[in-house]
Short mmCIF file of C-alpha atoms in Angstrom, two decimals:
data_model
loop_
_atom_site.label_atom_id
_atom_site.label_comp_id
_atom_site.label_asym_id
_atom_site.label_seq_id
_atom_site.Cartn_x
_atom_site.Cartn_y
_atom_site.Cartn_z
CA MET A 1 114.78 -63.45 155.05
CA GLU A 2 118.08 -65.13 155.82
CA THR A 3 116.32 -68.49 156.06
CA ASN A 4 115.14 -68.23 152.44
CA ILE A 5 118.66 -67.37 151.33
CA SER A 6 120.08 -70.31 153.26
CA LYS A 7 117.39 -72.60 151.82
CA VAL A 8 118.13 -71.53 148.25
CA SER A 9 121.88 -72.04 148.68
CA LEU A 10 121.35 -75.40 150.36
CA LEU A 11 118.94 -76.52 147.63
CA TRP A 12 121.50 -75.65 144.95
CA VAL A 13 124.10 -77.77 146.75
CA ILE A 14 121.68 -80.68 147.27
CA ILE A 15 120.76 -80.58 143.58
CA MET A 16 124.45 -80.84 142.68
CA VAL A 17 124.78 -83.84 145.00
CA GLY A 18 121.59 -85.33 143.53
CA PHE A 19 123.07 -85.21 140.04
CA ALA A 20 126.21 -86.94 141.32
CA MET A 21 124.07 -89.66 142.95
CA HIS A 22 122.08 -90.01 139.73
CA MET A 23 125.27 -90.72 137.81
CA LEU A 24 126.58 -93.03 140.52
CA ALA A 25 123.34 -95.02 140.53
CA ASP A 26 123.75 -95.57 136.78
CA MET A 27 127.35 -96.72 137.23
CA LEU A 28 126.96 -99.01 140.26
CA PRO A 29 125.89 -102.12 138.27
CA ALA A 30 129.35 -102.14 136.67
CA PHE A 31 130.78 -103.23 140.04
CA TRP A 32 128.81 -106.47 139.69
CA GLY A 33 129.96 -107.03 136.12
CA ALA A 34 126.91 -105.64 134.35
CA THR A 35 127.33 -103.78 131.10
CA ILE A 36 126.31 -100.18 131.66
CA ALA A 37 126.97 -98.92 128.14
CA MET A 38 123.96 -97.86 126.12
CA PRO A 39 122.87 -100.60 123.69
CA ASP A 40 123.63 -98.49 120.61
CA ALA A 41 126.88 -97.03 122.00
CA THR A 42 129.58 -96.39 119.41
CA GLY A 43 132.41 -95.53 121.79
CA GLN A 44 132.14 -91.83 120.90
CA ALA A 45 130.59 -89.65 123.57
CA PRO A 46 128.33 -86.95 122.08
CA THR A 47 130.05 -83.69 122.95
CA GLY A 48 126.83 -81.71 122.98
CA MET A 49 125.20 -84.04 125.48
CA LEU A 50 128.29 -84.02 127.70
CA LEU A 51 128.37 -80.23 127.71
CA PHE A 52 124.65 -80.07 128.43
CA MET A 53 124.93 -82.45 131.38
CA VAL A 54 127.97 -80.66 132.83
CA GLY A 55 126.06 -77.41 132.42
CA MET A 56 122.97 -78.70 134.22
CA ALA A 57 124.78 -80.70 136.90
CA PHE A 58 127.50 -78.18 137.75
CA PHE A 59 127.52 -74.87 135.88
CA VAL A 60 123.88 -73.85 136.47
CA PRO A 61 123.92 -74.73 140.21
CA ALA A 62 127.33 -73.08 140.66
CA CYS A 63 126.02 -69.91 139.00
CA GLY A 64 122.94 -70.07 141.25
CA LEU A 65 125.17 -70.26 144.31
CA PHE A 66 127.26 -67.37 143.00
CA CYS A 67 124.12 -65.28 142.49
CA MET A 68 123.03 -65.94 146.07
CA ASN A 69 126.37 -64.58 147.31
CA TYR A 70 125.72 -61.31 145.44
CA ARG A 71 121.95 -61.20 145.97
CA ARG A 72 121.93 -57.51 146.95
CA CYS A 73 122.13 -56.78 143.24
CA LYS A 74 118.66 -57.22 141.68
CA ALA A 75 120.18 -58.65 138.49
CA MET A 76 121.71 -61.50 140.50
CA ARG A 77 118.34 -62.30 142.09
CA VAL A 78 116.73 -62.30 138.65
CA ILE A 79 119.44 -64.56 137.21
CA ASN A 80 119.06 -66.92 140.18
CA LEU A 81 115.30 -67.06 139.62
CA VAL A 82 115.75 -67.80 135.90
CA LEU A 83 118.30 -70.53 136.69
CA ALA A 84 115.97 -71.98 139.34
CA ALA A 85 113.10 -72.05 136.80
CA LEU A 86 115.38 -73.75 134.27
CA MET A 87 116.45 -76.33 136.85
CA MET A 88 112.87 -76.96 137.94
CA LEU A 89 111.72 -77.54 134.36
CA PHE A 90 114.70 -79.76 133.56
CA ASN A 91 114.15 -81.90 136.66
CA LEU A 92 110.42 -82.22 135.96
CA PHE A 93 110.97 -83.24 132.33
CA HIS A 94 113.84 -85.54 133.25
CA ALA A 95 111.65 -87.30 135.82
CA THR A 96 109.21 -88.24 133.05
CA GLU A 97 111.87 -90.64 131.74
CA LEU A 98 110.68 -93.03 134.45
CA LEU A 99 107.46 -93.40 132.45
CA MET A 100 109.36 -94.46 129.34
CA GLU A 101 112.04 -96.64 130.92
CA PHE A 102 111.34 -97.62 134.52
CA SER A 103 114.32 -98.02 136.82
CA PRO A 104 113.76 -98.84 140.51
CA VAL A 105 117.05 -97.19 141.46
CA GLN A 106 116.24 -93.98 139.59
CA LEU A 107 112.77 -94.06 141.16
CA LEU A 108 114.48 -92.94 144.36
CA ILE A 109 116.28 -90.06 142.64
CA HIS A 110 114.01 -88.56 139.96
CA PRO A 111 111.01 -87.63 142.15
CA VAL A 112 113.30 -86.14 144.79
CA MET A 113 115.14 -84.08 142.17
CA ALA A 114 111.80 -82.86 140.76
CA ALA A 115 110.62 -81.85 144.24
CA LEU A 116 113.94 -80.11 144.93
CA GLY A 117 113.59 -78.15 141.68
CA ILE A 118 110.10 -77.00 142.68
CA TYR A 119 111.22 -75.99 146.18
CA LEU A 120 114.25 -74.20 144.74
CA PHE A 121 112.04 -72.15 142.44
CA ILE A 122 109.57 -71.31 145.22
CA HIS A 123 112.29 -70.13 147.61
CA SER A 124 114.12 -68.26 144.84
CA LEU A 125 110.87 -66.47 144.04
CA ARG A 126 110.54 -65.49 147.72
CA VAL A 127 114.10 -64.10 147.70
CA MET A 128 113.31 -62.19 144.50
CA LYS A 129 110.13 -60.69 145.97
CA SER A 130 111.77 -59.74 149.26
CA GLY A 131 114.37 -57.65 147.43
CA ASN A 132 117.23 -58.77 149.63
#
């Protein structure tokens, strides 16, 4: 049982790191003088999108980690499972962006993040079923 708990916690942390690497991969071309701004950028960052990305990249994984620390409570296991399902779906849908706009750098990140989301959900489901 402890191995599933450790796997879930580790997967949450790796997903957080994956989101950081995703952002870094988008920013790296700036070091070689490339323009990394979106073509239709106005200079105003959309607040809703920023909040959504902070939520998915930090808040959801942090809450998942918190739930794993208090997993003896069934509600925490349920919340973790719901967050894992949300993360899995987000990573799967986000990976489909490679079909619309191919990026060789993101090709290394998106499939891994999708696989991590699936594994996270599977192991969270095992923790939920075990009741511990």
